[in-house]
Amino acid sequence: WGIAVDSARRAHVMGWTPSVDFPVLNAFQNASAGSRDAFVASLDNNGALFYATYLGGSSDMDADIDGGIAVDTQGMVYVSGRTASPDFPVHNAFQPPGGLKAFVAQLNPFQSGPASLLYSTCLGGNNGDNGATGIAVDSAGNAYLSGYTTADDFPVKNAAQPRFGGLRDSFVAKLDPTKSGAASLIYATYLGGTNEEAETSGDVAVDSLGQVWVTGA
């Protein structure tokens, strides 16, 4: 679903796989937990596998729609997508799994031994379907998500559009992973009208001033 390149010219990729023999290396999660899991992998600038890990729970709907990947200046990797797994791996989470939720996770692949999960959280309302289709990160390590929701109870905060527009809306959210040992929501807003927005595709970028740019349909 996505690719990002760091300053050492390593290519970090994120997608999904139904395979039980996906080539893992220095993995946070060595085995598939369901019939379809997300994966995160890195190739060095010679094409050699640096690390590869599954990321998912027991549902067959982990990362089955567009997701995204970003890398910060320290080489930490951020991924986003959607999960239906009640046992999706969360850590220092703002919101636990349950239902169809967006997810965002930060991985540290640059340590001795396996890649570690620095934080992982779900995000979404309980009354509908939620998925993250894009992710960006700023110089402070804050994660910016774009995605969609059909939920009228999405956890909005400091919102430009605090109320659900109808049917399916885009959302934009900013998460700070450093607050009190758990990811915290800085802001989250609906972005949509009375029909359907951002069913699958969409992306987000952040500039040097911290202003956020989103695309969708």
mmCIF file of C-alpha atoms in Angstrom:
data_model
loop_
_atom_site.group_PDB
_atom_site.id
_atom_site.type_symbol
_atom_site.label_atom_id
_atom_site.label_comp_id
_atom_site.label_asym_id
_atom_site.label_seq_id
_atom_site.Cartn_x
_atom_site.Cartn_y
_atom_site.Cartn_z
ATOM 1 C CA TRP A 1 0.000 0.000 0.000
ATOM 2 C CA GLY A 2 2.888 2.422 0.443
ATOM 3 C CA ILE A 3 6.610 3.097 0.302
ATOM 4 C CA ALA A 4 8.905 5.587 2.046
ATOM 5 C CA VAL A 5 12.657 6.129 1.710
ATOM 6 C CA ASP A 6 14.940 7.258 4.542
ATOM 7 C CA SER A 7 18.188 9.258 4.477
ATOM 8 C CA ALA A 8 20.237 6.039 4.183
ATOM 9 C CA ARG A 9 18.277 5.132 1.021
ATOM 10 C CA ARG A 10 16.490 2.240 2.696
ATOM 11 C CA ALA A 11 13.089 1.558 1.176
ATOM 12 C CA HIS A 12 10.363 0.894 3.744
ATOM 13 C CA VAL A 13 7.202 -0.754 2.440
ATOM 14 C CA MET A 14 3.810 -1.584 3.921
ATOM 15 C CA GLY A 15 1.080 -3.823 2.574
ATOM 16 C CA TRP A 16 -0.861 -6.985 3.337
ATOM 17 C CA THR A 17 -0.338 -10.697 2.861
ATOM 18 C CA PRO A 18 -2.378 -13.904 3.281
ATOM 19 C CA SER A 19 0.850 -15.949 3.266
ATOM 20 C CA VAL A 20 1.981 -17.958 6.295
ATOM 21 C CA ASP A 21 5.523 -18.134 4.855
ATOM 22 C CA PHE A 22 6.134 -14.436 4.286
ATOM 23 C CA PRO A 23 9.928 -13.877 4.636
ATOM 24 C CA VAL A 24 10.233 -12.316 8.102
ATOM 25 C CA LEU A 25 13.536 -11.048 9.494
ATOM 26 C CA ASN A 26 14.231 -9.275 12.823
ATOM 27 C CA ALA A 27 10.457 -9.276 13.210
ATOM 28 C CA PHE A 28 8.270 -7.782 15.890
ATOM 29 C CA GLN A 29 5.611 -10.386 14.935
ATOM 30 C CA ASN A 30 7.065 -13.560 13.459
ATOM 31 C CA ALA A 31 3.881 -15.359 12.437
ATOM 32 C CA SER A 32 0.604 -14.511 10.776
ATOM 33 C CA ALA A 33 -2.194 -14.101 13.312
ATOM 34 C CA GLY A 34 -5.060 -14.315 10.828
ATOM 35 C CA SER A 35 -5.861 -15.100 7.220
ATOM 36 C CA ARG A 36 -4.705 -11.618 6.167
ATOM 37 C CA ASP A 37 -2.178 -9.479 8.063
ATOM 38 C CA ALA A 38 -0.414 -6.247 7.366
ATOM 39 C CA PHE A 39 3.330 -6.463 6.808
ATOM 40 C CA VAL A 40 6.104 -3.901 7.196
ATOM 41 C CA ALA A 41 9.506 -4.461 5.585
ATOM 42 C CA SER A 42 12.708 -2.604 4.752
ATOM 43 C CA LEU A 43 15.229 -3.145 1.978
ATOM 44 C CA ASP A 44 18.669 -1.553 2.050
ATOM 45 C CA ASN A 45 20.052 0.329 -0.959
ATOM 46 C CA ASN A 46 21.506 -2.917 -2.346
ATOM 47 C CA GLY A 47 18.124 -4.615 -2.284
ATOM 48 C CA ALA A 48 18.855 -6.831 0.750
ATOM 49 C CA LEU A 49 16.133 -7.387 3.330
ATOM 50 C CA PHE A 50 16.882 -5.410 6.497
ATOM 51 C CA TYR A 51 13.788 -6.445 8.454
ATOM 52 C CA ALA A 52 10.273 -7.683 7.766
ATOM 53 C CA THR A 53 7.411 -8.283 10.172
ATOM 54 C CA TYR A 54 3.782 -9.220 10.230
ATOM 55 C CA LEU A 55 1.445 -6.760 11.961
ATOM 56 C CA GLY A 56 -2.062 -7.961 12.631
ATOM 57 C CA GLY A 57 -4.589 -9.928 14.620
ATOM 58 C CA SER A 58 -6.981 -12.787 14.041
ATOM 59 C CA SER A 59 -9.345 -11.063 11.592
ATOM 60 C CA ASP A 60 -9.053 -11.496 7.824
ATOM 61 C CA MET A 61 -9.603 -7.750 7.352
ATOM 62 C CA ASP A 62 -6.319 -6.314 8.626
ATOM 63 C CA ALA A 63 -4.914 -3.835 6.096
ATOM 64 C CA ASP A 64 -7.417 -4.908 3.440
ATOM 65 C CA ILE A 65 -7.870 -1.327 2.221
ATOM 66 C CA ASP A 66 -5.364 1.405 1.436
ATOM 67 C CA GLY A 67 -2.828 2.097 4.163
ATOM 68 C CA GLY A 68 0.201 4.331 4.394
ATOM 69 C CA ILE A 69 3.782 4.447 5.589
ATOM 70 C CA ALA A 70 6.142 7.260 6.599
ATOM 71 C CA VAL A 71 9.631 7.463 8.065
ATOM 72 C CA ASP A 72 11.043 10.214 10.289
ATOM 73 C CA THR A 73 14.536 11.725 10.418
ATOM 74 C CA GLN A 74 15.643 9.103 12.966
ATOM 75 C CA GLY A 75 14.534 6.239 10.722
ATOM 76 C CA MET A 76 11.504 5.340 12.838
ATOM 77 C CA VAL A 77 8.717 3.851 10.737
ATOM 78 C CA TYR A 78 5.033 4.811 10.982
ATOM 79 C CA VAL A 79 2.253 2.794 9.350
ATOM 80 C CA SER A 80 -1.501 3.190 9.094
ATOM 81 C CA GLY A 81 -4.412 1.111 7.857
ATOM 82 C CA ARG A 82 -7.561 -0.622 9.018
ATOM 83 C CA THR A 83 -8.160 -3.576 11.318
ATOM 84 C CA ALA A 84 -11.175 -5.614 12.390
ATOM 85 C CA SER A 85 -9.156 -7.718 14.843
ATOM 86 C CA PRO A 86 -10.113 -7.581 18.532
ATOM 87 C CA ASP A 87 -6.546 -8.719 19.276
ATOM 88 C CA PHE A 88 -4.686 -6.297 17.014
ATOM 89 C CA PRO A 89 -1.323 -5.583 18.734
ATOM 90 C CA VAL A 90 -1.601 -2.255 20.562
ATOM 91 C CA HIS A 91 0.944 -0.613 22.848
ATOM 92 C CA ASN A 92 0.764 2.747 24.641
ATOM 93 C CA ALA A 93 -2.572 3.091 22.863
ATOM 94 C CA PHE A 94 -4.976 6.014 22.716
ATOM 95 C CA GLN A 95 -7.815 3.611 21.849
ATOM 96 C CA PRO A 96 -8.095 -0.194 22.035
ATOM 97 C CA PRO A 97 -9.193 -2.404 19.121
ATOM 98 C CA GLY A 98 -12.803 -3.371 18.559
ATOM 99 C CA GLY A 99 -15.027 -3.187 15.503
ATOM 100 C CA LEU A 100 -13.647 -1.757 12.261
ATOM 101 C CA LYS A 101 -11.003 0.762 13.313
ATOM 102 C CA ALA A 102 -8.178 2.718 11.749
ATOM 103 C CA PHE A 103 -4.777 1.948 13.204
ATOM 104 C CA VAL A 104 -1.440 3.739 13.441
ATOM 105 C CA ALA A 105 1.778 2.169 14.693
ATOM 106 C CA GLN A 106 5.388 3.269 15.139
ATOM 107 C CA LEU A 107 8.200 0.737 14.759
ATOM 108 C CA ASN A 108 11.869 1.000 15.648
ATOM 109 C CA PRO A 109 13.850 -1.347 13.370
ATOM 110 C CA PHE A 110 17.286 -0.019 14.354
ATOM 111 C CA GLN A 111 18.215 -1.834 17.531
ATOM 112 C CA SER A 112 19.932 -5.065 18.429
ATOM 113 C CA GLY A 113 17.479 -7.897 17.934
ATOM 114 C CA PRO A 114 13.930 -7.694 16.590
ATOM 115 C CA ALA A 115 12.126 -4.525 15.575
ATOM 116 C CA SER A 116 10.140 -3.073 18.482
ATOM 117 C CA LEU A 117 6.698 -1.535 18.596
ATOM 118 C CA LEU A 118 7.049 1.937 20.149
ATOM 119 C CA TYR A 119 3.336 2.550 20.078
ATOM 120 C CA SER A 120 0.294 1.203 18.303
ATOM 121 C CA THR A 121 -3.258 2.438 18.630
ATOM 122 C CA CYS A 122 -6.641 2.135 17.034
ATOM 123 C CA LEU A 123 -8.729 5.179 16.137
ATOM 124 C CA GLY A 124 -12.373 5.401 15.218
ATOM 125 C CA GLY A 125 -15.984 5.525 16.255
ATOM 126 C CA ASN A 126 -17.916 2.497 17.454
ATOM 127 C CA ASN A 127 -20.980 3.054 15.255
ATOM 128 C CA GLY A 128 -19.404 2.385 11.866
ATOM 129 C CA ASP A 129 -16.437 1.567 9.658
ATOM 130 C CA ASN A 130 -13.155 3.477 10.078
ATOM 131 C CA GLY A 131 -9.927 3.240 8.089
ATOM 132 C CA ALA A 132 -6.715 5.238 7.678
ATOM 133 C CA THR A 133 -5.513 5.660 4.105
ATOM 134 C CA GLY A 134 -2.554 8.007 4.566
ATOM 135 C CA ILE A 135 0.047 8.980 7.133
ATOM 136 C CA ALA A 136 2.704 11.680 7.487
ATOM 137 C CA VAL A 137 5.112 12.561 10.280
ATOM 138 C CA ASP A 138 6.684 15.856 11.323
ATOM 139 C CA SER A 139 10.119 16.602 12.770
ATOM 140 C CA ALA A 140 8.806 16.144 16.339
ATOM 141 C CA GLY A 141 7.487 12.640 15.631
ATOM 142 C CA ASN A 142 3.808 13.606 15.556
ATOM 143 C CA ALA A 143 1.728 11.426 13.239
ATOM 144 C CA TYR A 144 -0.913 12.851 10.900
ATOM 145 C CA LEU A 145 -3.619 10.536 9.592
ATOM 146 C CA SER A 146 -6.138 10.837 6.818
ATOM 147 C CA GLY A 147 -8.874 8.317 6.251
ATOM 148 C CA TYR A 148 -12.590 7.715 6.253
ATOM 149 C CA THR A 149 -15.339 6.948 8.734
ATOM 150 C CA THR A 150 -19.012 6.055 8.640
ATOM 151 C CA ALA A 151 -19.260 6.572 12.409
ATOM 152 C CA ASP A 152 -21.215 9.441 13.923
ATOM 153 C CA ASP A 153 -19.240 8.991 17.166
ATOM 154 C CA PHE A 154 -15.713 9.393 15.804
ATOM 155 C CA PRO A 155 -13.538 10.845 18.618
ATOM 156 C CA VAL A 156 -13.286 14.444 17.416
ATOM 157 C CA LYS A 157 -11.143 16.973 19.271
ATOM 158 C CA ASN A 158 -10.322 20.607 18.431
ATOM 159 C CA ALA A 159 -12.255 19.900 15.232
ATOM 160 C CA ALA A 160 -12.729 22.138 12.202
ATOM 161 C CA GLN A 161 -15.870 20.046 11.489
ATOM 162 C CA PRO A 162 -17.100 18.470 14.721
ATOM 163 C CA ARG A 163 -20.240 16.801 13.317
ATOM 164 C CA PHE A 164 -20.637 13.890 10.934
ATOM 165 C CA GLY A 165 -21.608 15.066 7.453
ATOM 166 C CA GLY A 166 -23.408 11.915 6.364
ATOM 167 C CA LEU A 167 -22.933 8.421 4.901
ATOM 168 C CA ARG A 168 -19.106 8.480 4.814
ATOM 169 C CA ASP A 169 -16.775 11.335 5.718
ATOM 170 C CA SER A 170 -13.071 11.870 5.489
ATOM 171 C CA PHE A 171 -11.242 12.487 8.744
ATOM 172 C CA VAL A 172 -7.941 14.165 9.596
ATOM 173 C CA ALA A 173 -6.190 13.541 12.918
ATOM 174 C CA LYS A 174 -2.927 14.372 14.663
ATOM 175 C CA LEU A 175 -1.399 12.079 17.304
ATOM 176 C CA ASP A 176 1.429 12.815 19.715
ATOM 177 C CA PRO A 177 3.060 9.573 20.914
ATOM 178 C CA THR A 178 4.995 11.147 23.790
ATOM 179 C CA LYS A 179 2.293 12.243 26.239
ATOM 180 C CA SER A 180 2.291 10.313 29.556
ATOM 181 C CA GLY A 181 3.618 7.144 27.963
ATOM 182 C CA ALA A 182 0.684 6.747 25.587
ATOM 183 C CA ALA A 183 -0.350 8.205 22.268
ATOM 184 C CA SER A 184 -2.626 11.233 22.695
ATOM 185 C CA LEU A 185 -4.984 12.883 20.266
ATOM 186 C CA ILE A 186 -4.032 16.508 19.529
ATOM 187 C CA TYR A 187 -6.908 17.051 17.126
ATOM 188 C CA ALA A 188 -9.316 15.057 15.008
ATOM 189 C CA THR A 189 -11.925 16.377 12.635
ATOM 190 C CA TYR A 190 -14.501 15.175 10.167
ATOM 191 C CA LEU A 191 -14.120 16.525 6.644
ATOM 192 C CA GLY A 192 -17.108 15.922 4.404
ATOM 193 C CA GLY A 193 -20.572 16.716 3.171
ATOM 194 C CA THR A 194 -23.887 14.911 3.100
ATOM 195 C CA ASN A 195 -22.862 12.121 0.703
ATOM 196 C CA GLU A 196 -19.700 9.958 0.591
ATOM 197 C CA GLU A 197 -16.052 10.987 0.828
ATOM 198 C CA ALA A 198 -12.769 9.042 0.837
ATOM 199 C CA GLU A 199 -14.141 5.520 0.454
ATOM 200 C CA THR A 200 -10.658 4.079 0.033
ATOM 201 C CA SER A 201 -7.931 6.274 -1.426
ATOM 202 C CA GLY A 202 -6.586 9.463 0.114
ATOM 203 C CA ASP A 203 -3.324 10.819 1.422
ATOM 204 C CA VAL A 204 -1.870 13.391 3.799
ATOM 205 C CA ALA A 205 1.280 15.508 3.933
ATOM 206 C CA VAL A 206 2.660 17.990 6.454
ATOM 207 C CA ASP A 207 4.902 20.941 5.639
ATOM 208 C CA SER A 208 7.715 22.582 7.617
ATOM 209 C CA LEU A 209 5.221 24.934 9.292
ATOM 210 C CA GLY A 210 3.112 22.057 10.553
ATOM 211 C CA GLN A 211 0.274 22.757 8.147
ATOM 212 C CA VAL A 212 -1.515 19.687 6.842
ATOM 213 C CA TRP A 213 -2.545 18.901 3.289
ATOM 214 C CA VAL A 214 -5.015 16.114 2.453
ATOM 215 C CA THR A 215 -6.429 14.564 -0.700
ATOM 216 C CA GLY A 216 -9.345 12.232 -1.331
ATOM 217 C CA ALA A 217 -12.507 11.734 -3.313
#
